[in-house]
Short mmCIF file of C-alpha atoms in Angstrom, two decimals:
data_model
loop_
_atom_site.label_atom_id
_atom_site.label_comp_id
_atom_site.label_asym_id
_atom_site.label_seq_id
_atom_site.Cartn_x
_atom_site.Cartn_y
_atom_site.Cartn_z
CA UNK A 1 1.71 3.55 -2.26
CA UNK A 2 0.35 1.30 0.41
CA UNK A 3 -0.52 -2.24 -0.70
CA UNK A 4 -4.09 -2.80 0.38
CA UNK A 5 -6.00 -5.99 0.72
CA UNK A 6 -9.64 -5.47 -0.14
CA UNK A 7 -11.81 -7.86 1.81
CA UNK A 8 -14.04 -8.71 -1.11
CA UNK A 9 -15.88 -11.99 -0.79
CA UNK A 10 -17.05 -13.83 -3.88
CA UNK A 11 -18.57 -16.99 -2.42
CA UNK A 12 -22.07 -15.91 -3.35
CA UNK A 13 -21.17 -13.74 -6.34
CA UNK A 14 -23.25 -14.19 -9.42
CA UNK A 15 -22.31 -13.17 -12.96
CA UNK A 16 -25.31 -10.83 -12.93
CA UNK A 17 -24.37 -8.99 -9.75
CA UNK A 18 -26.45 -5.89 -10.50
CA UNK A 19 -29.91 -5.37 -11.98
CA UNK A 20 -28.42 -3.98 -15.20
CA UNK A 21 -27.14 -7.30 -16.53
CA UNK A 22 -25.53 -5.74 -19.59
CA UNK A 23 -23.43 -3.49 -17.35
CA UNK A 24 -22.57 -6.44 -15.10
CA UNK A 25 -21.43 -8.51 -18.07
CA UNK A 26 -19.29 -5.81 -19.66
CA UNK A 27 -17.68 -5.17 -16.28
CA UNK A 28 -17.14 -8.91 -15.84
CA UNK A 29 -15.51 -9.05 -19.27
CA UNK A 30 -13.00 -6.42 -18.21
CA UNK A 31 -12.28 -8.29 -15.00
CA UNK A 32 -11.58 -11.52 -16.80
CA UNK A 33 -8.39 -10.14 -18.35
CA UNK A 34 -6.98 -8.72 -15.14
CA UNK A 35 -5.28 -11.77 -13.61
CA UNK A 36 -3.29 -12.16 -16.80
CA UNK A 37 -2.26 -8.54 -17.08
CA UNK A 38 -1.42 -8.33 -13.36
CA UNK A 39 1.00 -11.23 -13.64
CA UNK A 40 2.50 -9.64 -16.73
CA UNK A 41 2.87 -6.25 -15.00
CA UNK A 42 4.73 -7.87 -12.14
CA UNK A 43 7.09 -9.77 -14.41
CA UNK A 44 7.89 -6.65 -16.40
CA UNK A 45 8.47 -4.57 -13.27
CA UNK A 46 10.76 -7.20 -11.78
CA UNK A 47 12.77 -7.23 -15.03
CA UNK A 48 12.98 -3.46 -14.95
CA UNK A 49 14.09 -3.57 -11.32
CA UNK A 50 17.05 -5.79 -12.29
CA UNK A 51 18.37 -2.97 -14.49
CA UNK A 52 18.21 -0.41 -11.70
CA UNK A 53 21.50 -0.88 -9.93
CA UNK A 54 23.22 1.42 -7.50
CA UNK A 55 22.14 3.55 -4.59
CA UNK A 56 20.51 6.22 -6.72
CA UNK A 57 17.74 3.77 -7.67
CA UNK A 58 17.09 2.39 -4.18
CA UNK A 59 13.84 4.34 -3.83
CA UNK A 60 12.61 3.25 -7.24
CA UNK A 61 13.41 -0.39 -6.48
CA UNK A 62 11.42 -0.06 -3.24
CA UNK A 63 8.51 1.47 -5.19
CA UNK A 64 8.61 -1.46 -7.61
CA UNK A 65 8.46 -3.87 -4.68
CA UNK A 66 5.34 -2.08 -3.39
CA UNK A 67 3.79 -2.11 -6.85
CA UNK A 68 4.41 -5.85 -7.19
CA UNK A 69 2.86 -6.47 -3.77
CA UNK A 70 -0.20 -4.45 -4.75
CA UNK A 71 -0.62 -6.18 -8.11
CA UNK A 72 -0.19 -9.58 -6.45
CA UNK A 73 -3.09 -8.76 -4.14
CA UNK A 74 -5.15 -7.55 -7.08
CA UNK A 75 -4.33 -10.77 -8.94
CA UNK A 76 -5.64 -12.92 -6.09
CA UNK A 77 -8.87 -10.92 -5.82
CA UNK A 78 -9.53 -10.96 -9.55
CA UNK A 79 -8.75 -14.65 -9.81
CA UNK A 80 -11.29 -15.42 -7.07
CA UNK A 81 -13.95 -13.50 -8.96
CA UNK A 82 -13.03 -15.15 -12.24
CA UNK A 83 -13.38 -18.57 -10.61
CA UNK A 84 -17.02 -17.70 -9.93
CA UNK A 85 -17.47 -16.87 -13.62
CA UNK A 86 -15.86 -20.21 -14.53
CA UNK A 87 -18.16 -22.03 -12.10
CA UNK A 88 -21.16 -20.31 -13.68
CA UNK A 89 -20.44 -22.17 -16.90
CA UNK A 90 -18.86 -19.55 -19.11
CA UNK A 91 -16.69 -22.16 -20.82
CA UNK A 92 -15.76 -20.02 -23.81
CA UNK A 93 -13.85 -17.59 -21.57
CA UNK A 94 -10.87 -19.76 -20.61
CA UNK A 95 -9.48 -20.12 -24.15
CA UNK A 96 -9.57 -16.33 -24.51
CA UNK A 97 -7.59 -15.98 -21.29
CA UNK A 98 -5.14 -18.61 -22.47
CA UNK A 99 -4.60 -16.61 -25.68
CA UNK A 100 -4.11 -13.40 -23.71
CA UNK A 101 -1.50 -15.09 -21.52
CA UNK A 102 0.20 -16.43 -24.66
CA UNK A 103 0.37 -12.86 -25.99
CA UNK A 104 1.91 -11.58 -22.76
CA UNK A 105 4.38 -14.46 -22.73
CA UNK A 106 5.32 -13.55 -26.30
CA UNK A 107 5.77 -9.90 -25.33
CA UNK A 108 8.10 -10.93 -22.51
CA UNK A 109 10.11 -13.21 -24.77
CA UNK A 110 10.26 -11.12 -27.92
CA UNK A 111 9.67 -7.45 -27.13
CA UNK A 112 12.08 -5.00 -25.57
CA UNK A 113 11.94 -3.94 -21.95
CA UNK A 114 11.09 -0.47 -23.28
CA UNK A 115 8.05 -1.86 -25.14
CA UNK A 116 6.93 -3.89 -22.12
CA UNK A 117 7.25 -1.00 -19.66
CA UNK A 118 5.39 1.31 -22.07
CA UNK A 119 2.60 -1.27 -22.33
CA UNK A 120 2.43 -1.41 -18.53
CA UNK A 121 2.28 2.38 -18.29
CA UNK A 122 -0.50 2.48 -20.86
CA UNK A 123 -2.48 -0.09 -18.94
CA UNK A 124 -1.92 1.54 -15.56
CA UNK A 125 -2.88 4.98 -16.84
CA UNK A 126 -6.36 3.61 -17.56
CA UNK A 127 -6.87 2.88 -13.87
CA UNK A 128 -7.55 6.47 -12.86
CA UNK A 129 -10.11 6.82 -15.64
CA UNK A 130 -11.83 3.61 -14.57
CA UNK A 131 -11.81 4.68 -10.92
CA UNK A 132 -13.34 8.06 -11.77
CA UNK A 133 -16.02 6.33 -13.81
CA UNK A 134 -16.85 3.80 -11.08
CA UNK A 135 -16.77 6.13 -8.11
CA UNK A 136 -18.33 9.23 -9.62
CA UNK A 137 -20.56 8.43 -12.58
CA UNK A 138 -22.45 5.15 -12.29
CA UNK A 139 -24.55 5.22 -9.16
CA UNK A 140 -27.61 4.59 -11.34
CA UNK A 141 -26.02 1.46 -12.83
CA UNK A 142 -25.02 0.18 -9.40
CA UNK A 143 -28.40 0.75 -7.74
CA UNK A 144 -29.47 -2.58 -6.26
CA UNK A 145 -26.11 -4.23 -6.96
CA UNK A 146 -24.59 -6.92 -4.75
CA UNK A 147 -22.46 -5.01 -2.28
#
């Protein structure tokens, strides 16, 4: 894995960033949860890394470090986008995010490392499905969208 830093700019982003506003809004809704889950993923992975002692896990610890770097970059990008949603006046969104973060905090405090790593794997396995959908199946929905 190579941590990448997408150069996305959100200064002029609008909540309705493509002509199909329903698609834009459902995509926005998915994005709104990402800063919370990305922080959670990193915390879980760093906890898991602490259990991986000895030379035989050196490569896995290095992979975790790369994963955390990547998720940290994702977090910053998603947070910038979400700030634009906040600025657009979607006031009902923040309490939902606060509840999501409370749930993740509870998971970290009260669920096993096994549960938390399984949750992370479940979340991450959705990424390839989402990427396939975005890059191969929705050109019609993205026609005329803000690049």
